[in-house]
Each structure stands twice: as C-alpha cells, then as structure tokens.
Amino acid sequence: MNRYPADTNAEAVVLSNVRKIDFQYSDKDNDIVIISQTTTRIKILTDAGLEYAKVSIPYITSENVNENVYNVRGATYNLENGEIVTTKLNSKEVYTEQDGPNSYEAKFALPNVKKGSVIEYRYKKNSYYKFFLDPWYFQQQIPVVYSELIVKVPALYEYSWLLQGARKFGYYDGHVERTEHFYGSYKFKDVVYDMAMYDVPAFRKEKYITSVGDYIMKIDFQLSKINYPTGGTEEVISTWDKLINKFLTRGLYGKYIKQSKRLSDKLIDTKALAKEPEAVRFDKIMDFVKSNYTWNQYNSKFTSEDPSELIKKGTGNSTDLNLFAIALLEKAGIEAYPVLISTRKHGKIKYNYPYVQFFNYMIILARVNGNYILTDATNPYLLNNRLPERCINDKGLILKEGSKVQWVNLVGEIPSESMYSNTISYANRKLHVDVNLMETEYFAADDRDEYKGQKDLLIKDLDSKKYSLIDSSVVILNQKNKKLPYVQKYAYNIDTDVVMGKIYISPFFDQVISVNPFKLDNRTYPIDMIFPRKEGFKTIINIPKGYTVDYLPENMS
C-alpha cells in the first residue's frame, strides 16, 4: 500500500493500536498495580510520515503517582527484493528525558525506517495510582484503521467513563468474568470492558484551537467507588461539592494559605497596606509577588513545596505562587478565592462530570471595590487584572467554602492592538525604512517577555530578516510601565533594483500574514482567537525626486 484510499493525503496510517489494562496484586509492594500493555503498528506512506517512527511515552514519578515504562520492544519491516527484512529496536536506544518536576518521557526511534516501511512497537507501563486511568485516544493526527481498549477491573473498584468525539463504539462488550482472582488474601471477579473503533479519520489540527484534546475521539476513566472486601463502600468524588471540599478542607490548599499568612509578616507590612485604598492594596500585593517570586514554568493544581521553600528559593509552580498571593491578599483584607481551571493545551472541562483530572491549574478570584477580578501571579508582564493567555479557556470552578457550586467565565474581553507604522524613502538604489511598532495588552506582554527590554535580543531577532538593520536605530520604550503601549523603533535598508526606470515596493514587507492559517476544506471545530485583536499596518512612501506613482492597489471597501 503506497497510499491510503480513505485519505490519499495521509503521510502514514495506524494499522492497529491496542491497549490491554489489567489490575494485578503485587506481593512485593502489598498493593494492587495497574499494568497496561500497548501495541502499535503503523505504515509509513511518505517522507513526512517518518516522524511517526519517533516515539515518546509519558509517565509520572512522584510521592503519590509512581509509574514506570518497561519491556519496550520494536521492529521495522521493509519489503526488499520480494522478502520482508526485519530490523529490531536495540533496547539500548531507549532513553528517558525529564520534562517536569515529576514527569518523564521514555523515548526511542525505530531503526531503518523509510517510505513504505511498517513499524511496530509495544511497551508495558505500571502504575499504583488508581484514581484515574490514562485516557485512550481512538483518533490520532493520521488515519487509524483499528483501535481497541480492553480493561479488566476487579470488582473492588468501580470506574465511570466518558466517551468524547463519537456517539457509540464500533464494537463494545462489557461482562463479568466467571472465575475469581486473588488480590492478596481476597478473591474478586473481574469486570471486563472491551471497546473498539474502526476506520477513524485523521484529526487535522489548525490554528486557533483550544486543544486537540477537546475534540479528538478519546475515552477518560475516573474511579467512582471502592467496594471494600471487609464490607462497606466508599464513594469517590462523585459531585463538584465533594471535589471542592477535598481541596479546601483536606489540607491541599487551606494548610498552604495558613502557613503563608504566618510567614508574610516578615515580608510585607500588611498592616500599613490596610490603610491604602483596596485597589492600591491589590496592585501592590500582586506586584510584590510577581517581582519577588518567579514561576518555574510548571503548571499544576497542587503545590510543590511548603511556602517557606518558595520564600527561600524565590521560585515555584503556578499554584505555589497563586496560593501565596491569596494569603497576602487575605492578610491585607481583600477577599480572594482559588479557582480551579484547565489550561488551553490541557482541554476544556466537562461540567456534567466531576473529574479531577480535567483540572491542571489554579488562578485567583479577588473582590476589589465590590468587583470580582481574575488574576494570576506567574506573568510579571501582564496587568494585574489580566489572565495569561494559557488560562483563557471557557470556565473555572470557584473554591469557596460553604457556598453553592459556582463557575466563572475565563474570557479576554479587552482588545489587544498591534500597529506597524512604516516610512519608506529611496536613495542610491536602496530603500530606507523607519519602523514604529506599537502594541497593547497581550501583544505587548508577549514582546516584553520575549525581549526583556534588552536591545541586543531584539537586534538578534531582527538581524535574521532579509534586510540590513541599522543597529544604532533600535529603541524599546515602556518596557516596565505596563499601563502604557509597548513600543519598538528601528530602521533598516533594503537593496532594490530599478527595472526599466521603475521601482517596485512591497509596502508592508514581512509584517502581514502571508499564509492562510485555515487550510481544511471542512473544519469541524470552532475558531478560538483567545482574545479580541486589532492589527493595523500603515506605510508612508516618500516619492523620490524625478519619480511619479505608476500604480497603486485599489482601495478595499
């Protein structure tokens, strides 16, 4: 097969993808371990499909979640001179990379892969964390011929599951096995779920989407009940109220806030702040946290260390910083509440299903002068009443003790503006261009963050363009004053040819969009621009002496 008939543009196709999940008792650990085995077979159709021979398997190792990837096997099959030639993966080529405080990836690349190859790999993964199972993706960014998930769960546990992207399975069977199995000194029958999908089309990702995970065909599992062998049952977070209670009263957030308040007296004079107007107090506290403590780039709904370590090291994850800010706000007499959210890449929350894994981040809801403000302490380049772009994702769950379940909209309502103003003059077969770039809101915050107010970083970026930058012309304005527009000024020269006495000028150079970001013939998911935006381009061309305008583009109504 050189092309996949159902999708002739496919660079590769998944022939089969099967995962089997089994719960087994470990005498060594005196605990039940979840063992999953995944087997994947892919046909490479084009050179672009070679990327699918590079495999990454995520897993987590922490105090509460201890996972391990092992027994990695793989092979590449090529048809040469009418015979199938097998090249096996060398186990020494499997390596591990850490991409977070507790998150890792087992990585490898299948050998001898080329257009026409069939690759196959399998691995096992064990986990002692039973609260939820890894999601299973029936759909991928290339077509899938066959995808199956088989889950065997002892009657000790009951799981609820949520299917997304399809109304029903291609095949489904659920039954209780006749035979019993020992789990320690107790015997249980296994409940078996077998679900499969056939001929699943590729999910083509385009720009301006929250997350592929919001729309791709997948299934999520969460533990809903434990049936104890000695009698009795335990419901496991079956409502939003119970989930809120877990975070507020079981030491997940409340303890951290109390400890932070005790430590805050040595850091900031909240008694003196109490004399200030509420809006001033709010800004001073958020500015204090943003300027003294650095986000370590890790998203989390849990804290990583005690607040004393945050103060000592000056760095922490998103929840470390935001809970610390809540403590200071409360100490200064400002109402503030944690809000659980899911970042854009993590996907949207399904409100009918109280699954804790839907969340991966926590922000702040503060009440200032009677108005509620959403804020976050991780980005020093944003105004204090703005959320980072990654947090603008539908709704968040307010954690407020003794209150009914409340959701808050996470929206960016203030337009972000970007305005290029160019002035072009001509002399000695060169175009001289003076550029003034003015930005507000998120456009401004992004460039304040990228260049840090340092001209050498901006010069390095501009030097990569197809023109001759005049380094001495580079100016950055309003780097620190976030309430004013951020400004870049610079000038450059471009060699140009005079053709039959005519000078041809492209007035906006590489500043405008040159490629349409929307390429799908049939886009089935919505366009999400994150926030309102206004982008403008203005160019003044000084006509050289002795020249007249020969042609101008027509005005667009």
XYZ file of C-alpha atoms in Angstrom:
557
model
C 0.000 0.000 0.000
C 1.603 3.252 -1.170
C -1.460 5.400 -0.451
C -4.319 5.031 1.983
C -7.510 5.037 -0.130
C -9.688 6.665 2.539
C -7.218 9.563 2.900
C -4.842 9.946 -0.025
C -3.078 12.869 1.688
C -2.129 10.806 4.743
C 1.611 10.662 5.411
C 1.152 7.482 7.476
C -1.670 5.273 8.745
C -2.126 3.423 12.032
C -2.937 -0.172 11.076
C -3.720 -1.174 14.646
C -3.419 0.332 18.106
C -4.365 -1.885 21.049
C -4.055 -1.381 24.791
C -4.809 -4.005 27.450
C -5.151 -2.841 31.061
C -5.038 -5.343 33.906
C -5.091 -4.968 37.701
C -2.692 -7.330 39.471
C -1.687 -7.856 43.074
C 1.972 -7.249 43.920
C 3.223 -9.354 46.850
C 6.373 -7.251 46.917
C 4.514 -3.976 47.446
C 1.425 -5.446 49.133
C -0.678 -3.377 46.774
C -2.614 -3.624 43.535
C -0.706 -2.382 40.495
C -2.250 -1.362 37.179
C -0.350 -2.863 34.240
C -1.073 -1.687 30.715
C 0.392 -3.155 27.546
C 0.199 -1.139 24.336
C 0.934 -2.485 20.852
C 1.017 -0.140 17.836
C 1.572 -0.858 14.148
C 1.985 1.977 11.605
C 2.506 2.053 7.832
C 4.784 4.883 6.629
C 3.463 6.307 3.345
C 5.579 9.421 2.677
C 8.821 11.017 3.806
C 6.784 13.292 6.095
C 5.480 10.135 7.797
C 8.976 9.269 9.059
C 8.211 11.417 12.111
C 5.874 8.690 13.380
C 8.876 6.393 13.881
C 9.914 8.704 16.752
C 8.003 7.570 19.838
C 7.537 9.275 23.198
C 5.760 7.616 26.157
C 4.898 9.914 29.091
C 4.855 8.757 32.699
C 4.896 10.271 36.173
C 7.047 9.520 39.198
C 6.180 11.328 42.407
C 5.226 10.701 46.019
C 1.596 9.981 45.071
C 1.947 8.681 41.495
C 4.652 6.111 40.837
C 4.719 4.904 37.216
C 7.265 3.016 35.164
C 7.686 2.163 31.467
C 9.442 -1.119 30.703
C 9.672 -4.083 28.285
C 9.934 -1.757 25.294
C 10.144 -3.744 22.064
C 10.058 -2.591 18.461
C 10.858 -3.527 14.884
C 10.795 -2.119 11.358
C 9.656 -4.245 8.426
C 10.769 -3.459 4.854
C 9.996 -5.326 1.655
C 13.290 -5.814 -0.206
C 13.642 -7.966 -3.338
C 10.364 -9.667 -2.559
C 11.334 -10.573 1.009
C 10.429 -8.993 4.340
C 13.531 -7.667 6.128
C 13.163 -7.122 9.870
C 15.270 -4.606 11.804
C 14.758 -4.778 15.564
C 14.969 -1.905 18.012
C 18.054 -2.072 20.213
C 16.945 -1.729 23.835
C 19.982 0.486 24.451
C 18.419 3.072 22.124
C 15.543 3.635 24.579
C 16.263 6.631 26.806
C 14.471 8.838 29.326
C 14.002 12.606 29.411
C 12.542 14.657 32.250
C 10.149 17.393 31.156
C 8.760 18.461 34.531
C 9.361 18.106 38.293
C 7.682 14.669 38.290
C 7.003 13.995 34.607
C 9.206 11.940 32.318
C 9.189 10.523 28.800
C 10.592 7.229 27.570
C 11.825 7.902 24.018
C 13.102 5.901 21.082
C 13.240 5.944 17.283
C 12.601 2.814 15.216
C 15.612 1.862 13.032
C 15.924 1.653 9.244
C 12.624 3.422 8.581
C 11.832 4.719 5.095
C 8.850 5.344 2.887
C 6.907 2.082 2.647
C 8.101 0.681 5.997
C 5.793 -0.884 8.557
C 6.821 -0.161 12.134
C 5.627 -1.960 15.235
C 6.348 -1.320 18.876
C 4.986 -2.415 22.230
C 5.641 -1.483 25.820
C 4.327 -2.008 29.313
C 3.570 0.631 31.891
C 2.711 0.089 35.525
C 1.076 2.475 37.960
C -0.126 2.331 41.554
C -2.303 5.397 41.046
C -5.879 4.179 40.725
C -7.814 7.441 40.850
C -7.923 7.663 37.061
C -6.592 5.676 34.133
C -4.623 7.140 31.244
C -7.001 8.423 28.547
C -7.167 6.282 25.423
C -7.091 8.084 22.082
C -9.004 6.210 19.396
C -8.170 9.033 16.988
C -4.796 10.461 16.002
C -3.457 13.043 13.551
C -3.157 10.295 10.938
C -5.923 7.810 9.995
C -6.485 4.801 12.255
C -7.728 1.525 10.770
C -8.295 -0.250 14.093
C -8.109 0.917 17.717
C -9.077 -1.180 20.730
C -9.018 -0.775 24.508
C -9.521 -3.740 26.864
C -9.827 -3.003 30.587
C -10.070 -5.706 33.264
C -11.040 -4.230 36.641
C -11.552 -6.215 39.873
C -14.977 -5.714 41.415
C -13.129 -3.979 44.259
C -13.143 -0.836 42.086
C -15.825 0.835 40.003
C -14.914 3.344 37.291
C -17.037 5.836 35.413
C -16.008 6.669 31.872
C -16.644 9.426 29.361
C -16.502 8.909 25.585
C -15.747 12.006 23.518
C -15.977 12.541 19.773
C -18.338 9.633 18.994
C -21.875 8.610 19.919
C -21.070 4.914 20.178
C -18.257 2.408 19.790
C -17.593 0.422 16.659
C -17.580 -2.594 18.967
C -18.390 -2.879 22.674
C -18.637 -5.721 25.153
C -18.892 -5.476 28.913
C -19.174 -8.514 31.138
C -18.181 -10.058 34.473
C -15.767 -12.973 34.268
C -16.919 -16.263 35.754
C -13.668 -17.090 37.515
C -12.358 -15.273 40.575
C -8.830 -13.972 41.078
C -6.853 -13.469 44.264
C -5.921 -9.906 45.193
C -3.866 -10.532 48.292
C -5.965 -12.715 50.574
C -9.242 -11.674 48.930
C -10.932 -13.007 45.815
C -12.757 -10.892 43.258
C -14.280 -11.383 39.863
C -13.020 -9.078 37.112
C -15.287 -6.764 35.153
C -14.107 -6.606 31.542
C -14.696 -3.695 29.178
C -13.761 -4.254 25.527
C -14.263 -1.282 23.198
C -13.027 -0.669 19.673
C -13.280 1.798 16.788
C -12.786 1.132 13.084
C -11.615 3.357 10.217
C -11.192 6.514 12.289
C -10.315 9.556 10.141
C -7.252 11.698 10.896
C -7.703 14.676 13.178
C -6.172 17.600 11.296
C -5.057 20.374 13.620
C -5.294 24.005 12.522
C -4.512 27.319 14.155
C -6.852 28.963 16.664
C -7.990 25.874 18.543
C -8.064 25.479 22.338
C -6.701 21.929 22.433
C -6.767 18.856 20.226
C -7.933 17.031 23.357
C -11.213 18.984 23.300
C -12.341 17.437 20.020
C -10.347 14.279 19.288
C -12.045 10.886 19.783
C -10.990 9.520 23.186
C -12.201 7.956 26.421
C -11.471 9.015 30.030
C -11.827 6.889 33.178
C -12.145 8.014 36.792
C -12.540 5.948 39.943
C -16.078 6.379 41.283
C -16.459 3.780 44.046
C -14.439 1.362 46.177
C -16.130 -1.854 47.379
C -14.146 -2.972 50.413
C -13.722 -6.744 50.858
C -14.457 -6.424 54.580
C -17.782 -4.783 53.788
C -18.902 -1.278 53.043
C -18.298 1.046 50.119
C -16.724 4.463 49.580
C -17.971 6.947 47.018
C -15.011 8.713 45.397
C -15.612 12.384 44.446
C -18.965 11.954 42.791
C -20.028 15.615 42.940
C -18.457 19.041 42.467
C -19.238 19.836 46.141
C -17.107 16.884 47.291
C -14.277 17.906 44.981
C -14.330 21.485 46.357
C -14.358 20.140 49.912
C -11.313 17.962 49.174
C -9.220 20.918 48.066
C -10.310 23.308 50.825
C -10.561 21.129 53.923
C -8.165 18.210 53.424
C -5.024 20.281 53.591
C -4.498 20.684 49.838
C -4.955 24.472 49.841
C -6.045 25.563 53.318
C -2.834 24.489 55.060
C -0.617 26.268 52.498
C -2.585 29.529 52.852
C -2.374 29.431 56.665
C 1.374 28.800 56.598
C 1.875 31.631 54.096
C -0.022 34.069 56.312
C 2.231 33.235 59.267
C 5.331 33.863 57.186
C 4.040 37.026 55.468
C 4.703 39.426 58.376
C 8.449 39.212 57.712
C 7.960 40.030 54.026
C 5.385 42.768 53.664
C 3.737 45.222 56.061
C 0.099 44.246 55.579
C -0.988 46.485 58.487
C 0.352 49.545 56.685
C -1.223 48.320 53.464
C -4.602 48.120 55.195
C -4.676 51.932 55.264
C -4.404 52.102 51.468
C -7.434 52.029 49.130
C -8.445 48.491 48.190
C -7.354 48.788 44.542
C -3.908 50.043 45.626
C -3.556 47.161 48.094
C -4.444 44.661 45.389
C -1.905 46.042 42.919
C 0.889 46.343 45.470
C 0.489 42.749 46.643
C 0.280 41.278 43.136
C 3.286 43.384 42.058
C 5.195 42.225 45.144
C 4.634 38.539 44.362
C 5.341 38.945 40.637
C 8.563 40.878 41.187
C 9.983 38.747 44.019
C 8.967 35.208 43.048
C 9.483 33.545 39.686
C 7.269 30.959 38.034
C 9.292 27.831 37.193
C 7.195 27.209 34.031
C 5.369 24.229 35.556
C 1.562 24.129 35.563
C -0.091 22.339 38.454
C -3.246 22.249 40.548
C -1.133 21.174 43.545
C 1.654 22.896 45.449
C 5.176 21.552 45.045
C 6.696 22.557 48.400
C 5.950 24.423 51.625
C 5.689 28.221 51.354
C 8.926 28.508 53.339
C 10.722 26.878 50.396
C 9.065 29.286 47.950
C 10.313 32.203 50.022
C 13.792 30.698 50.339
C 14.252 29.749 46.680
C 12.233 32.564 45.129
C 10.672 30.214 42.590
C 7.720 27.812 42.454
C 4.983 26.350 40.302
C 1.781 28.157 39.379
C -0.181 27.042 42.443
C 2.706 27.838 44.822
C 2.691 31.446 43.623
C -1.075 31.898 43.426
C -1.887 30.426 46.847
C 0.887 32.566 48.342
C -0.685 35.634 46.692
C -4.123 34.666 48.053
C -2.664 34.506 51.565
C -1.191 38.013 51.244
C -4.410 39.404 49.775
C -6.485 37.943 52.611
C -3.995 39.241 55.189
C -4.463 42.712 53.666
C -8.232 42.438 53.992
C -9.067 41.528 50.396
C -11.404 38.655 49.609
C -9.637 36.096 47.436
C -10.515 32.566 46.359
C -8.732 29.800 44.471
C -10.244 28.919 41.092
C -9.506 25.536 39.514
C -9.116 25.687 35.747
C -7.829 23.753 32.780
C -5.278 25.497 30.576
C -5.875 25.703 26.838
C -3.497 22.891 25.934
C -4.980 20.692 28.643
C -8.507 20.964 27.237
C -11.960 22.116 28.327
C -13.835 20.944 31.413
C -16.932 18.761 31.045
C -19.294 20.285 33.609
C -21.520 17.227 33.946
C -18.621 15.040 35.038
C -16.752 15.940 38.266
C -13.407 14.507 37.157
C -10.443 15.986 38.995
C -8.116 15.239 36.044
C -9.966 17.855 33.993
C -8.037 20.479 36.003
C -4.325 21.226 35.839
C -4.015 24.824 37.126
C -5.240 27.259 39.770
C -5.821 31.025 39.455
C -7.175 33.736 41.779
C -10.571 35.411 42.053
C -10.289 38.630 44.112
C -13.020 41.045 45.186
C -11.792 44.626 44.847
C -14.098 47.583 45.479
C -17.093 45.311 45.058
C -15.938 43.954 41.695
C -14.551 40.491 41.075
C -11.168 40.319 39.327
C -9.432 37.248 37.922
C -5.676 37.358 38.328
C -2.550 35.199 38.245
C 0.900 35.741 39.776
C 3.034 33.976 37.155
C 3.364 36.684 34.475
C 5.030 39.963 35.537
C 4.428 41.468 32.097
C 0.620 41.448 32.324
C -1.601 43.931 34.133
C -2.813 42.552 37.442
C -6.408 42.258 36.252
C -5.476 40.069 33.301
C -5.043 36.307 32.970
C -2.225 34.696 30.956
C -3.342 33.534 27.512
C -2.988 29.879 28.506
C -5.647 30.418 31.204
C -8.335 31.896 28.931
C -10.250 28.659 28.493
C -14.024 28.589 28.990
C -14.770 28.434 32.742
C -13.180 27.852 36.133
C -14.516 26.309 39.358
C -14.513 28.701 42.325
C -13.343 27.066 45.569
C -15.447 28.854 48.153
C -16.265 27.100 51.415
C -19.945 26.879 52.362
C -21.106 28.208 49.004
C -23.016 26.521 46.218
C -21.050 25.337 43.195
C -20.054 28.406 41.182
C -18.303 28.730 37.830
C -16.621 31.840 36.471
C -16.106 32.704 32.806
C -12.482 32.863 31.680
C -12.534 35.362 28.852
C -10.304 38.033 27.363
C -12.582 40.981 26.647
C -10.127 43.857 26.143
C -8.797 44.067 22.547
C -5.062 43.690 22.055
C -3.707 46.065 19.420
C -0.664 45.926 17.172
C 0.117 48.820 14.830
C 3.022 48.945 12.383
C 3.807 52.427 11.057
C 6.418 52.466 8.291
C 8.056 55.350 6.468
C 9.914 54.490 3.244
C 12.364 56.681 1.363
C 14.629 55.883 -1.623
C 18.217 56.873 -2.417
C 21.208 55.251 -4.151
C 19.291 52.124 -5.168
C 18.328 51.429 -1.554
C 15.053 51.658 0.310
C 15.408 53.170 3.775
C 12.600 52.071 6.121
C 11.785 53.560 9.524
C 9.522 51.277 11.585
C 7.434 52.145 14.634
C 5.632 49.180 16.244
C 3.069 49.967 18.947
C 1.441 47.143 20.962
C -1.032 46.833 23.831
C -2.322 44.098 26.147
C -1.303 40.531 25.186
C 0.716 41.564 22.125
C 2.696 43.910 24.370
C 3.105 41.333 27.157
C 4.448 38.742 24.716
C 7.160 41.073 23.396
C 8.009 42.424 26.856
C 8.579 38.819 27.886
C 10.473 37.774 24.755
C 12.942 40.666 24.612
C 13.060 41.604 28.337
C 13.691 45.230 27.315
C 17.144 44.254 26.001
C 18.015 45.782 22.633
C 20.576 43.089 21.847
C 17.852 40.400 21.920
C 15.676 42.434 19.558
C 18.632 43.134 17.259
C 19.459 39.419 17.122
C 15.882 38.647 16.075
C 15.688 41.457 13.507
C 19.070 40.528 12.031
C 17.568 37.222 10.910
C 15.281 39.081 8.486
C 16.096 39.731 4.832
C 17.328 43.269 5.269
C 20.209 45.286 6.667
C 19.321 46.523 10.144
C 20.804 49.768 11.441
C 21.667 48.650 14.978
C 22.005 52.175 16.362
C 18.380 52.900 15.412
C 16.873 50.280 17.726
C 14.818 51.703 20.614
C 12.483 49.984 23.117
C 10.019 52.131 25.061
C 7.722 51.451 28.061
C 9.188 48.052 28.954
C 8.358 48.437 32.652
C 5.222 50.581 32.515
C 2.576 48.009 31.602
C -0.171 50.643 31.537
C 1.414 52.339 28.520
C 1.684 50.896 24.999
C 4.872 48.941 24.354
C 6.926 50.465 21.510
C 9.749 49.255 19.260
C 11.516 51.596 16.854
C 14.156 50.625 14.323
C 15.349 51.314 10.786
C 16.856 49.212 8.008
C 17.983 49.388 4.398
C 16.965 47.114 1.539
C 18.784 46.786 -1.765
C 16.385 47.245 -4.656
C 16.631 47.163 -8.415
C 15.359 49.725 -10.857
C 13.652 47.814 -13.702
C 13.088 49.854 -16.853
C 13.143 53.011 -14.775
C 10.602 51.685 -12.256
C 10.968 50.943 -8.519
C 8.748 48.162 -7.165
C 7.874 48.401 -3.465
C 6.074 45.946 -1.194
C 4.794 48.417 1.422
C 4.349 46.029 4.384
C 7.340 43.698 3.831
C 7.078 40.597 6.081
C 4.786 42.224 8.645
C 1.462 40.925 7.325
C 0.092 37.377 7.213
C 1.281 35.718 4.014
C -0.172 32.221 4.505
C -3.827 31.449 5.179
C -3.951 29.623 8.556
C -7.233 27.942 7.606
C -6.459 25.164 5.139
C -9.041 22.483 5.888
C -11.861 22.058 3.378
C -14.196 21.154 6.225
C -13.219 22.413 9.673
C -15.450 20.681 12.237
C -14.293 22.531 15.368
C -14.739 26.234 16.225
C -12.265 29.071 15.714
C -10.992 30.376 19.059
C -8.971 33.600 18.797
C -8.355 33.667 22.599
C -8.934 37.434 22.861
C -10.163 40.287 20.628
C -7.376 41.591 18.443
C -6.808 44.529 16.148
C -3.798 44.549 13.849
C -3.009 47.552 11.687
C -0.383 48.388 9.071
C 0.341 51.875 7.762
C 3.060 52.888 5.339
C 4.066 56.324 4.104
C 6.173 56.294 0.920
C 8.221 59.402 0.145
C 8.302 59.660 -3.657
C 11.900 60.268 -4.844
C 12.611 63.396 -6.860
C 12.004 62.787 -10.533
C 9.587 59.860 -9.952
C 5.776 59.644 -10.118
C 3.369 56.938 -8.974
C 2.713 54.481 -11.802
C 0.427 52.031 -9.959
C -1.407 51.775 -6.629
C -3.538 48.869 -5.381
C -7.259 49.544 -5.396
C -8.933 50.528 -2.137
C -10.942 47.753 -0.477
C -14.383 48.758 0.718
